Amino acid sequence: MTTSEKFVHMAIAVLLFYGVMAAILLLTQRLRSRRGERVQAAAFLGPSLLLIGVGLLYPAGVTVYQSLFGAATFDPPFVGFDNYTSLFTNSQQLTVLRNTLLWVLLTPTIATAIGLVYAVLVDRAAFEKFAKALLFLPMAISMVGASIIWKFVYDYKSGDSTQIGLLNQILSWLGFDTYNFLLESPWNTLFLIVILIWVQAGFAMTILSASIKAIPEDMVEAARLDGTGPWQMFRHITIPSIRPSLIVVLTTITIATLKVFDIVQTATGGNFDTSVLAYEFYRQNFVAGNQGLSATIAVVIFILVVPIVIYNIRQMRKLEAR
């Protein structure tokens, strides 16, 4: 299909969409009763619900169904919950789960803590804009780009070879032995986590800094007049005031962490026991050809993400109700 044909098809689809919406308006504009309002609401919600069903619910159901079958490419056997059992009992998969747990526990908390402390320290400072730009700069870099940068930072040369990795060169200057940062497990996973923290700390700082500036000045001045010190101000004024933003930042980074793939793929390719759930899904589906286990991993990721999303929505509703 040529570019012009694609453009024509897209134009036809757009015109068809507007035609359907116009028809709905014409058919429902004369319905002024309560029943008519329900028909009109159903007419508008129907296409959206249809798209949700086709684009979200149906694929989710198919994924759950595929997770109950084995690894054969053609006519895979029904294995029930064996894939789930394997995911939580196989030593290799347990390593994947351990790594994912480390990512989820460390990345959101450390990135948010760094962003919060940084936002408080540079707030209203003379160099505030410059300091914030420095921490936010990694956000402008793709995950692959950030991984390549840090791969050079961690680079290791054996023997008496000249070290091009920043960290190993510093170790050489200080007289210490060089170290292969991406080889030994589980430390290599921690070094990979540093990359995502480096990227996400700027996001946390930006959101939390805006929340800190939104704290009413009269509240801050009243606390200072009462003799409140910096630590008490941070603990009793700043933290409670920005709590909704803290929740949003933590949950957002947690969801991003559960889906991390680029860093593992670029830095280690999942080798040396560094694989996580999102990368293992890719490896099982596209490398090993085990669609049953890959579907199982997708279901587990979905189950882990849903409570976080629900909690985030509930907190936002509570904030709007105030």
PDB file of N, CA and C in Angstrom, residues 143-241:
ATOM      1  N   MET A 143      15.496   6.068  27.347  1.00  0.00           N
ATOM      2  CA  MET A 143      16.015   5.015  28.208  1.00  0.00           C
ATOM      3  C   MET A 143      17.202   4.301  27.568  1.00  0.00           C
ATOM      4  N   VAL A 144      17.123   4.118  26.259  1.00  0.00           N
ATOM      5  CA  VAL A 144      18.227   3.469  25.553  1.00  0.00           C
ATOM      6  C   VAL A 144      19.468   4.354  25.605  1.00  0.00           C
ATOM      7  N   GLY A 145      19.279   5.659  25.370  1.00  0.00           N
ATOM      8  CA  GLY A 145      20.412   6.582  25.435  1.00  0.00           C
ATOM      9  C   GLY A 145      21.031   6.621  26.823  1.00  0.00           C
ATOM     10  N   ALA A 146      20.180   6.674  27.856  1.00  0.00           N
ATOM     11  CA  ALA A 146      20.686   6.681  29.227  1.00  0.00           C
ATOM     12  C   ALA A 146      21.443   5.386  29.534  1.00  0.00           C
ATOM     13  N   SER A 147      20.944   4.270  29.037  1.00  0.00           N
ATOM     14  CA  SER A 147      21.601   2.986  29.277  1.00  0.00           C
ATOM     15  C   SER A 147      22.971   2.932  28.612  1.00  0.00           C
ATOM     16  N   ILE A 148      23.065   3.473  27.393  1.00  0.00           N
ATOM     17  CA  ILE A 148      24.352   3.482  26.690  1.00  0.00           C
ATOM     18  C   ILE A 148      25.358   4.366  27.439  1.00  0.00           C
ATOM     19  N   ILE A 149      24.898   5.512  27.930  1.00  0.00           N
ATOM     20  CA  ILE A 149      25.778   6.403  28.701  1.00  0.00           C
ATOM     21  C   ILE A 149      26.335   5.666  29.915  1.00  0.00           C
ATOM     22  N   TRP A 150      25.442   5.022  30.672  1.00  0.00           N
ATOM     23  CA  TRP A 150      25.877   4.342  31.885  1.00  0.00           C
ATOM     24  C   TRP A 150      26.653   3.063  31.581  1.00  0.00           C
ATOM     25  N   LYS A 151      26.422   2.479  30.421  1.00  0.00           N
ATOM     26  CA  LYS A 151      27.211   1.320  30.035  1.00  0.00           C
ATOM     27  C   LYS A 151      28.674   1.712  29.845  1.00  0.00           C
ATOM     28  N   PHE A 152      28.889   2.915  29.314  1.00  0.00           N
ATOM     29  CA  PHE A 152      30.258   3.427  29.216  1.00  0.00           C
ATOM     30  C   PHE A 152      30.812   3.766  30.600  1.00  0.00           C
ATOM     31  N   VAL A 153      29.957   4.268  31.486  1.00  0.00           N
ATOM     32  CA  VAL A 153      30.405   4.567  32.855  1.00  0.00           C
ATOM     33  C   VAL A 153      30.856   3.294  33.553  1.00  0.00           C
ATOM     34  N   TYR A 154      30.123   2.187  33.331  1.00  0.00           N
ATOM     35  CA  TYR A 154      30.430   0.923  33.987  1.00  0.00           C
ATOM     36  C   TYR A 154      31.452   0.081  33.223  1.00  0.00           C
ATOM     37  N   ASP A 155      31.900   0.524  32.069  1.00  0.00           N
ATOM     38  CA  ASP A 155      32.739  -0.298  31.201  1.00  0.00           C
ATOM     39  C   ASP A 155      33.967  -0.824  31.940  1.00  0.00           C
ATOM     40  N   TYR A 156      34.318  -2.068  31.606  1.00  0.00           N
ATOM     41  CA  TYR A 156      35.431  -2.754  32.287  1.00  0.00           C
ATOM     42  C   TYR A 156      36.366  -3.374  31.264  1.00  0.00           C
ATOM     43  N   LYS A 157      37.655  -3.164  31.435  1.00  0.00           N
ATOM     44  CA  LYS A 157      38.682  -3.796  30.619  1.00  0.00           C
ATOM     45  C   LYS A 157      39.557  -4.656  31.522  1.00  0.00           C
ATOM     46  N   SER A 158      39.753  -5.913  31.129  1.00  0.00           N
ATOM     47  CA  SER A 158      40.545  -6.825  31.952  1.00  0.00           C
ATOM     48  C   SER A 158      42.036  -6.579  31.746  1.00  0.00           C
ATOM     49  N   GLY A 159      42.805  -7.069  32.690  1.00  0.00           N
ATOM     50  CA  GLY A 159      44.264  -6.976  32.589  1.00  0.00           C
ATOM     51  C   GLY A 159      44.768  -5.555  32.722  1.00  0.00           C
ATOM     52  N   ASP A 160      45.816  -5.247  31.954  1.00  0.00           N
ATOM     53  CA  ASP A 160      46.424  -3.923  32.015  1.00  0.00           C
ATOM     54  C   ASP A 160      45.877  -2.978  30.949  1.00  0.00           C
ATOM     55  N   SER A 161      44.753  -3.327  30.348  1.00  0.00           N
ATOM     56  CA  SER A 161      44.163  -2.485  29.303  1.00  0.00           C
ATOM     57  C   SER A 161      43.729  -1.150  29.884  1.00  0.00           C
ATOM     58  N   THR A 162      43.790  -0.130  29.039  1.00  0.00           N
ATOM     59  CA  THR A 162      43.357   1.198  29.464  1.00  0.00           C
ATOM     60  C   THR A 162      41.855   1.197  29.702  1.00  0.00           C
ATOM     61  N   GLN A 163      41.461   1.681  30.852  1.00  0.00           N
ATOM     62  CA  GLN A 163      40.052   1.706  31.212  1.00  0.00           C
ATOM     63  C   GLN A 163      39.366   2.908  30.562  1.00  0.00           C
ATOM     64  N   ILE A 164      38.270   2.638  29.839  1.00  0.00           N
ATOM     65  CA  ILE A 164      37.486   3.740  29.284  1.00  0.00           C
ATOM     66  C   ILE A 164      36.230   3.993  30.111  1.00  0.00           C
ATOM     67  N   GLY A 165      35.926   3.094  31.041  1.00  0.00           N
ATOM     68  CA  GLY A 165      34.799   3.298  31.937  1.00  0.00           C
ATOM     69  C   GLY A 165      35.155   4.298  33.022  1.00  0.00           C
ATOM     70  N   LEU A 166      34.281   5.260  33.255  1.00  0.00           N
ATOM     71  CA  LEU A 166      34.573   6.336  34.215  1.00  0.00           C
ATOM     72  C   LEU A 166      34.856   5.785  35.611  1.00  0.00           C
ATOM     73  N   LEU A 167      33.999   4.892  36.086  1.00  0.00           N
ATOM     74  CA  LEU A 167      34.158   4.385  37.450  1.00  0.00           C
ATOM     75  C   LEU A 167      35.446   3.576  37.612  1.00  0.00           C
ATOM     76  N   ASN A 168      35.739   2.731  36.645  1.00  0.00           N
ATOM     77  CA  ASN A 168      36.962   1.925  36.736  1.00  0.00           C
ATOM     78  C   ASN A 168      38.210   2.791  36.587  1.00  0.00           C
ATOM     79  N   GLN A 169      38.127   3.862  35.800  1.00  0.00           N
ATOM     80  CA  GLN A 169      39.266   4.766  35.691  1.00  0.00           C
ATOM     81  C   GLN A 169      39.514   5.480  37.012  1.00  0.00           C
ATOM     82  N   ILE A 170      38.433   5.858  37.685  1.00  0.00           N
ATOM     83  CA  ILE A 170      38.573   6.486  39.005  1.00  0.00           C
ATOM     84  C   ILE A 170      39.174   5.500  39.995  1.00  0.00           C
ATOM     85  N   LEU A 171      38.723   4.235  39.961  1.00  0.00           N
ATOM     86  CA  LEU A 171      39.303   3.214  40.837  1.00  0.00           C
ATOM     87  C   LEU A 171      40.793   3.037  40.557  1.00  0.00           C
ATOM     88  N   SER A 172      41.176   3.086  39.285  1.00  0.00           N
ATOM     89  CA  SER A 172      42.594   2.963  38.922  1.00  0.00           C
ATOM     90  C   SER A 172      43.399   4.132  39.467  1.00  0.00           C
ATOM     91  N   TRP A 173      42.877   5.340  39.339  1.00  0.00           N
ATOM     92  CA  TRP A 173      43.568   6.521  39.850  1.00  0.00           C
ATOM     93  C   TRP A 173      43.765   6.441  41.365  1.00  0.00           C
ATOM     94  N   LEU A 174      42.769   5.847  42.053  1.00  0.00           N
ATOM     95  CA  LEU A 174      42.843   5.767  43.516  1.00  0.00           C
ATOM     96  C   LEU A 174      43.644   4.561  43.992  1.00  0.00           C
ATOM     97  N   GLY A 175      44.112   3.725  43.043  1.00  0.00           N
ATOM     98  CA  GLY A 175      44.938   2.583  43.408  1.00  0.00           C
ATOM     99  C   GLY A 175      44.166   1.330  43.756  1.00  0.00           C
ATOM    100  N   PHE A 176      42.868   1.298  43.470  1.00  0.00           N
ATOM    101  CA  PHE A 176      42.056   0.118  43.765  1.00  0.00           C
ATOM    102  C   PHE A 176      41.983  -0.794  42.533  1.00  0.00           C
ATOM    103  N   ASP A 177      41.584  -2.051  42.763  1.00  0.00           N
ATOM    104  CA  ASP A 177      41.380  -2.977  41.656  1.00  0.00           C
ATOM    105  C   ASP A 177      40.138  -2.579  40.872  1.00  0.00           C
ATOM    106  N   THR A 178      40.173  -2.781  39.563  1.00  0.00           N
ATOM    107  CA  THR A 178      39.002  -2.505  38.742  1.00  0.00           C
ATOM    108  C   THR A 178      37.938  -3.581  38.963  1.00  0.00           C
ATOM    109  N   TYR A 179      36.720  -3.279  38.554  1.00  0.00           N
ATOM    110  CA  TYR A 179      35.595  -4.154  38.874  1.00  0.00           C
ATOM    111  C   TYR A 179      34.621  -4.195  37.706  1.00  0.00           C
ATOM    112  N   ASN A 180      34.140  -5.380  37.378  1.00  0.00           N
ATOM    113  CA  ASN A 180      33.151  -5.530  36.309  1.00  0.00           C
ATOM    114  C   ASN A 180      31.756  -5.345  36.915  1.00  0.00           C
ATOM    115  N   PHE A 181      31.244  -4.147  36.803  1.00  0.00           N
ATOM    116  CA  PHE A 181      30.006  -3.776  37.494  1.00  0.00           C
ATOM    117  C   PHE A 181      28.784  -4.536  36.993  1.00  0.00           C
ATOM    118  N   LEU A 182      28.780  -4.966  35.745  1.00  0.00           N
ATOM    119  CA  LEU A 182      27.592  -5.587  35.165  1.00  0.00           C
ATOM    120  C   LEU A 182      27.673  -7.106  35.099  1.00  0.00           C
ATOM    121  N   LEU A 183      28.634  -7.707  35.804  1.00  0.00           N
ATOM    122  CA  LEU A 183      28.827  -9.148  35.709  1.00  0.00           C
ATOM    123  C   LEU A 183      28.266  -9.910  36.897  1.00  0.00           C
ATOM    124  N   GLU A 184      28.549  -9.467  38.106  1.00  0.00           N
ATOM    125  CA  GLU A 184      28.225 -10.256  39.295  1.00  0.00           C
ATOM    126  C   GLU A 184      26.821  -9.927  39.808  1.00  0.00           C
ATOM    127  N   SER A 185      26.031 -10.983  40.000  1.00  0.00           N
ATOM    128  CA  SER A 185      24.677 -10.860  40.533  1.00  0.00           C
ATOM    129  C   SER A 185      24.715 -10.977  42.065  1.00  0.00           C
ATOM    130  N   PRO A 186      23.860 -10.277  42.804  1.00  0.00           N
ATOM    131  CA  PRO A 186      22.797  -9.360  42.372  1.00  0.00           C
ATOM    132  C   PRO A 186      23.245  -7.909  42.259  1.00  0.00           C
ATOM    133  N   TRP A 187      24.561  -7.662  42.428  1.00  0.00           N
ATOM    134  CA  TRP A 187      25.027  -6.279  42.423  1.00  0.00           C
ATOM    135  C   TRP A 187      24.821  -5.620  41.069  1.00  0.00           C
ATOM    136  N   ASN A 188      24.911  -6.405  39.996  1.00  0.00           N
ATOM    137  CA  ASN A 188      24.708  -5.804  38.676  1.00  0.00           C
ATOM    138  C   ASN A 188      23.280  -5.257  38.524  1.00  0.00           C
ATOM    139  N   THR A 189      22.317  -5.921  39.158  1.00  0.00           N
ATOM    140  CA  THR A 189      20.945  -5.404  39.126  1.00  0.00           C
ATOM    141  C   THR A 189      20.851  -4.057  39.831  1.00  0.00           C
ATOM    142  N   LEU A 190      21.566  -3.918  40.935  1.00  0.00           N
ATOM    143  CA  LEU A 190      21.566  -2.633  41.653  1.00  0.00           C
ATOM    144  C   LEU A 190      22.182  -1.532  40.805  1.00  0.00           C
ATOM    145  N   PHE A 191      23.223  -1.857  40.058  1.00  0.00           N
ATOM    146  CA  PHE A 191      23.840  -0.856  39.197  1.00  0.00           C
ATOM    147  C   PHE A 191      22.916  -0.471  38.036  1.00  0.00           C
ATOM    148  N   LEU A 192      22.098  -1.402  37.573  1.00  0.00           N
ATOM    149  CA  LEU A 192      21.113  -1.071  36.551  1.00  0.00           C
ATOM    150  C   LEU A 192      20.003  -0.193  37.126  1.00  0.00           C
ATOM    151  N   ILE A 193      19.636  -0.444  38.360  1.00  0.00           N
ATOM    152  CA  ILE A 193      18.604   0.363  39.017  1.00  0.00           C
ATOM    153  C   ILE A 193      19.037   1.824  39.101  1.00  0.00           C
ATOM    154  N   VAL A 194      20.340   2.039  39.296  1.00  0.00           N
ATOM    155  CA  VAL A 194      20.865   3.410  39.365  1.00  0.00           C
ATOM    156  C   VAL A 194      20.507   4.192  38.108  1.00  0.00           C
ATOM    157  N   ILE A 195      20.490   3.535  36.965  1.00  0.00           N
ATOM    158  CA  ILE A 195      20.192   4.220  35.699  1.00  0.00           C
ATOM    159  C   ILE A 195      18.777   4.780  35.717  1.00  0.00           C
ATOM    160  N   LEU A 196      17.804   3.961  36.128  1.00  0.00           N
ATOM    161  CA  LEU A 196      16.417   4.430  36.150  1.00  0.00           C
ATOM    162  C   LEU A 196      16.224   5.495  37.225  1.00  0.00           C
ATOM    163  N   ILE A 197      16.906   5.360  38.352  1.00  0.00           N
ATOM    164  CA  ILE A 197      16.827   6.395  39.384  1.00  0.00           C
ATOM    165  C   ILE A 197      17.351   7.719  38.840  1.00  0.00           C
ATOM    166  N   TRP A 198      18.448   7.661  38.105  1.00  0.00           N
ATOM    167  CA  TRP A 198      19.042   8.860  37.495  1.00  0.00           C
ATOM    168  C   TRP A 198      18.052   9.558  36.557  1.00  0.00           C
ATOM    169  N   VAL A 199      17.263   8.764  35.846  1.00  0.00           N
ATOM    170  CA  VAL A 199      16.286   9.326  34.914  1.00  0.00           C
ATOM    171  C   VAL A 199      15.058   9.850  35.647  1.00  0.00           C
ATOM    172  N   GLN A 200      14.534   9.079  36.599  1.00  0.00           N
ATOM    173  CA  GLN A 200      13.265   9.405  37.231  1.00  0.00           C
ATOM    174  C   GLN A 200      13.373  10.449  38.339  1.00  0.00           C
ATOM    175  N   ALA A 201      14.560  10.684  38.865  1.00  0.00           N
ATOM    176  CA  ALA A 201      14.707  11.676  39.933  1.00  0.00           C
ATOM    177  C   ALA A 201      14.306  13.066  39.445  1.00  0.00           C
ATOM    178  N   GLY A 202      14.593  13.377  38.192  1.00  0.00           N
ATOM    179  CA  GLY A 202      14.203  14.671  37.634  1.00  0.00           C
ATOM    180  C   GLY A 202      12.699  14.824  37.548  1.00  0.00           C
ATOM    181  N   PHE A 203      11.995  13.741  37.177  1.00  0.00           N
ATOM    182  CA  PHE A 203      10.533  13.768  37.148  1.00  0.00           C
ATOM    183  C   PHE A 203       9.972  14.027  38.539  1.00  0.00           C
ATOM    184  N   ALA A 204      10.509  13.309  39.529  1.00  0.00           N
ATOM    185  CA  ALA A 204      10.038  13.485  40.906  1.00  0.00           C
ATOM    186  C   ALA A 204      10.294  14.909  41.384  1.00  0.00           C
ATOM    187  N   MET A 205      11.473  15.434  41.098  1.00  0.00           N
ATOM    188  CA  MET A 205      11.818  16.792  41.517  1.00  0.00           C
ATOM    189  C   MET A 205      10.876  17.816  40.910  1.00  0.00           C
ATOM    190  N   THR A 206      10.529  17.670  39.640  1.00  0.00           N
ATOM    191  CA  THR A 206       9.675  18.638  38.962  1.00  0.00           C
ATOM    192  C   THR A 206       8.284  18.687  39.585  1.00  0.00           C
ATOM    193  N   ILE A 207       7.681  17.529  39.794  1.00  0.00           N
ATOM    194  CA  ILE A 207       6.332  17.477  40.362  1.00  0.00           C
ATOM    195  C   ILE A 207       6.321  17.979  41.801  1.00  0.00           C
ATOM    196  N   LEU A 208       7.283  17.528  42.596  1.00  0.00           N
ATOM    197  CA  LEU A 208       7.304  17.888  44.008  1.00  0.00           C
ATOM    198  C   LEU A 208       7.684  19.351  44.211  1.00  0.00           C
ATOM    199  N   SER A 209       8.539  19.877  43.355  1.00  0.00           N
ATOM    200  CA  SER A 209       8.898  21.291  43.450  1.00  0.00           C
ATOM    201  C   SER A 209       7.684  22.181  43.207  1.00  0.00           C
ATOM    202  N   ALA A 210       6.870  21.822  42.214  1.00  0.00           N
ATOM    203  CA  ALA A 210       5.650  22.583  41.948  1.00  0.00           C
ATOM    204  C   ALA A 210       4.694  22.519  43.141  1.00  0.00           C
ATOM    205  N   SER A 211       4.622  21.351  43.792  1.00  0.00           N
ATOM    206  CA  SER A 211       3.747  21.207  44.961  1.00  0.00           C
ATOM    207  C   SER A 211       4.261  22.030  46.138  1.00  0.00           C
ATOM    208  N   ILE A 212       5.568  22.058  46.307  1.00  0.00           N
ATOM    209  CA  ILE A 212       6.152  22.847  47.402  1.00  0.00           C
ATOM    210  C   ILE A 212       5.858  24.328  47.209  1.00  0.00           C
ATOM    211  N   LYS A 213       5.953  24.807  45.984  1.00  0.00           N
ATOM    212  CA  LYS A 213       5.675  26.216  45.715  1.00  0.00           C
ATOM    213  C   LYS A 213       4.202  26.558  45.897  1.00  0.00           C
ATOM    214  N   ALA A 214       3.333  25.532  45.842  1.00  0.00           N
ATOM    215  CA  ALA A 214       1.899  25.761  46.019  1.00  0.00           C
ATOM    216  C   ALA A 214       1.488  25.817  47.490  1.00  0.00           C
ATOM    217  N   ILE A 215       2.412  25.542  48.415  1.00  0.00           N
ATOM    218  CA  ILE A 215       2.091  25.630  49.842  1.00  0.00           C
ATOM    219  C   ILE A 215       1.812  27.090  50.187  1.00  0.00           C
ATOM    220  N   PRO A 216       0.698  27.408  50.845  1.00  0.00           N
ATOM    221  CA  PRO A 216       0.357  28.802  51.161  1.00  0.00           C
ATOM    222  C   PRO A 216       1.459  29.495  51.968  1.00  0.00           C
ATOM    223  N   GLU A 217       1.769  30.720  51.576  1.00  0.00           N
ATOM    224  CA  GLU A 217       2.823  31.473  52.256  1.00  0.00           C
ATOM    225  C   GLU A 217       2.460  31.779  53.698  1.00  0.00           C
ATOM    226  N   ASP A 218       1.170  32.025  53.958  1.00  0.00           N
ATOM    227  CA  ASP A 218       0.775  32.354  55.329  1.00  0.00           C
ATOM    228  C   ASP A 218       1.022  31.186  56.273  1.00  0.00           C
ATOM    229  N   MET A 219       0.860  29.960  55.772  1.00  0.00           N
ATOM    230  CA  MET A 219       1.142  28.783  56.595  1.00  0.00           C
ATOM    231  C   MET A 219       2.629  28.695  56.932  1.00  0.00           C
ATOM    232  N   VAL A 220       3.468  28.948  55.930  1.00  0.00           N
ATOM    233  CA  VAL A 220       4.915  28.901  56.149  1.00  0.00           C
ATOM    234  C   VAL A 220       5.353  29.992  57.104  1.00  0.00           C
ATOM    235  N   GLU A 221       4.837  31.202  56.895  1.00  0.00           N
ATOM    236  CA  GLU A 221       5.219  32.325  57.763  1.00  0.00           C
ATOM    237  C   GLU A 221       4.764  32.099  59.194  1.00  0.00           C
ATOM    238  N   ALA A 222       3.560  31.545  59.363  1.00  0.00           N
ATOM    239  CA  ALA A 222       3.062  31.262  60.714  1.00  0.00           C
ATOM    240  C   ALA A 222       3.940  30.250  61.424  1.00  0.00           C
ATOM    241  N   ALA A 223       4.392  29.230  60.693  1.00  0.00           N
ATOM    242  CA  ALA A 223       5.267  28.219  61.283  1.00  0.00           C
ATOM    243  C   ALA A 223       6.609  28.823  61.676  1.00  0.00           C
ATOM    244  N   ARG A 224       7.134  29.714  60.853  1.00  0.00           N
ATOM    245  CA  ARG A 224       8.405  30.359  61.181  1.00  0.00           C
ATOM    246  C   ARG A 224       8.283  31.268  62.381  1.00  0.00           C
ATOM    247  N   LEU A 225       7.163  31.985  62.486  1.00  0.00           N
ATOM    248  CA  LEU A 225       6.946  32.860  63.646  1.00  0.00           C
ATOM    249  C   LEU A 225       6.829  32.059  64.939  1.00  0.00           C
ATOM    250  N   ASP A 226       6.355  30.823  64.819  1.00  0.00           N
ATOM    251  CA  ASP A 226       6.251  29.956  65.997  1.00  0.00           C
ATOM    252  C   ASP A 226       7.587  29.318  66.366  1.00  0.00           C
ATOM    253  N   GLY A 227       8.638  29.645  65.616  1.00  0.00           N
ATOM    254  CA  GLY A 227       9.961  29.114  65.920  1.00  0.00           C
ATOM    255  C   GLY A 227      10.221  27.725  65.369  1.00  0.00           C
ATOM    256  N   THR A 228       9.484  27.339  64.332  1.00  0.00           N
ATOM    257  CA  THR A 228       9.671  26.020  63.736  1.00  0.00           C
ATOM    258  C   THR A 228      11.007  25.955  62.997  1.00  0.00           C
ATOM    259  N   GLY A 229      11.805  24.935  63.280  1.00  0.00           N
ATOM    260  CA  GLY A 229      13.089  24.744  62.627  1.00  0.00           C
ATOM    261  C   GLY A 229      12.938  24.118  61.253  1.00  0.00           C
ATOM    262  N   PRO A 230      14.035  24.019  60.511  1.00  0.00           N
ATOM    263  CA  PRO A 230      13.973  23.453  59.155  1.00  0.00           C
ATOM    264  C   PRO A 230      13.446  22.021  59.122  1.00  0.00           C
ATOM    265  N   TRP A 231      13.914  21.166  60.046  1.00  0.00           N
ATOM    266  CA  TRP A 231      13.462  19.784  60.045  1.00  0.00           C
ATOM    267  C   TRP A 231      11.985  19.682  60.401  1.00  0.00           C
ATOM    268  N   GLN A 232      11.547  20.449  61.423  1.00  0.00           N
ATOM    269  CA  GLN A 232      10.131  20.442  61.787  1.00  0.00           C
ATOM    270  C   GLN A 232       9.263  20.991  60.656  1.00  0.00           C
ATOM    271  N   MET A 233       9.784  22.025  59.965  1.00  0.00           N
ATOM    272  CA  MET A 233       9.061  22.584  58.828  1.00  0.00           C
ATOM    273  C   MET A 233       8.890  21.529  57.728  1.00  0.00           C
ATOM    274  N   PHE A 234       9.959  20.806  57.480  1.00  0.00           N
ATOM    275  CA  PHE A 234       9.912  19.764  56.443  1.00  0.00           C
ATOM    276  C   PHE A 234       8.965  18.643  56.842  1.00  0.00           C
ATOM    277  N   ARG A 235       9.015  18.241  58.097  1.00  0.00           N
ATOM    278  CA  ARG A 235       8.229  17.089  58.550  1.00  0.00           C
ATOM    279  C   ARG A 235       6.755  17.411  58.750  1.00  0.00           C
ATOM    280  N   HIS A 236       6.462  18.571  59.348  1.00  0.00           N
ATOM    281  CA  HIS A 236       5.086  18.873  59.740  1.00  0.00           C
ATOM    282  C   HIS A 236       4.347  19.792  58.768  1.00  0.00           C
ATOM    283  N   ILE A 237       5.047  20.479  57.910  1.00  0.00           N
ATOM    284  CA  ILE A 237       4.399  21.397  56.962  1.00  0.00           C
ATOM    285  C   ILE A 237       4.536  20.907  55.532  1.00  0.00           C
ATOM    286  N   THR A 238       5.788  20.670  55.105  1.00  0.00           N
ATOM    287  CA  THR A 238       6.028  20.319  53.703  1.00  0.00           C
ATOM    288  C   THR A 238       5.438  18.966  53.341  1.00  0.00           C
ATOM    289  N   ILE A 239       5.800  17.927  54.093  1.00  0.00           N
ATOM    290  CA  ILE A 239       5.356  16.563  53.760  1.00  0.00           C
ATOM    291  C   ILE A 239       3.832  16.434  53.754  1.00  0.00           C
ATOM    292  N   PRO A 240       3.122  16.887  54.814  1.00  0.00           N
ATOM    293  CA  PRO A 240       1.648  16.765  54.752  1.00  0.00           C
ATOM    294  C   PRO A 240       1.026  17.560  53.610  1.00  0.00           C
ATOM    295  N   SER A 241       1.605  18.694  53.266  1.00  0.00           N
ATOM    296  CA  SER A 241       1.021  19.543  52.224  1.00  0.00           C
ATOM    297  C   SER A 241       1.179  18.937  50.832  1.00  0.00           C
TER     298      SER A 241
END
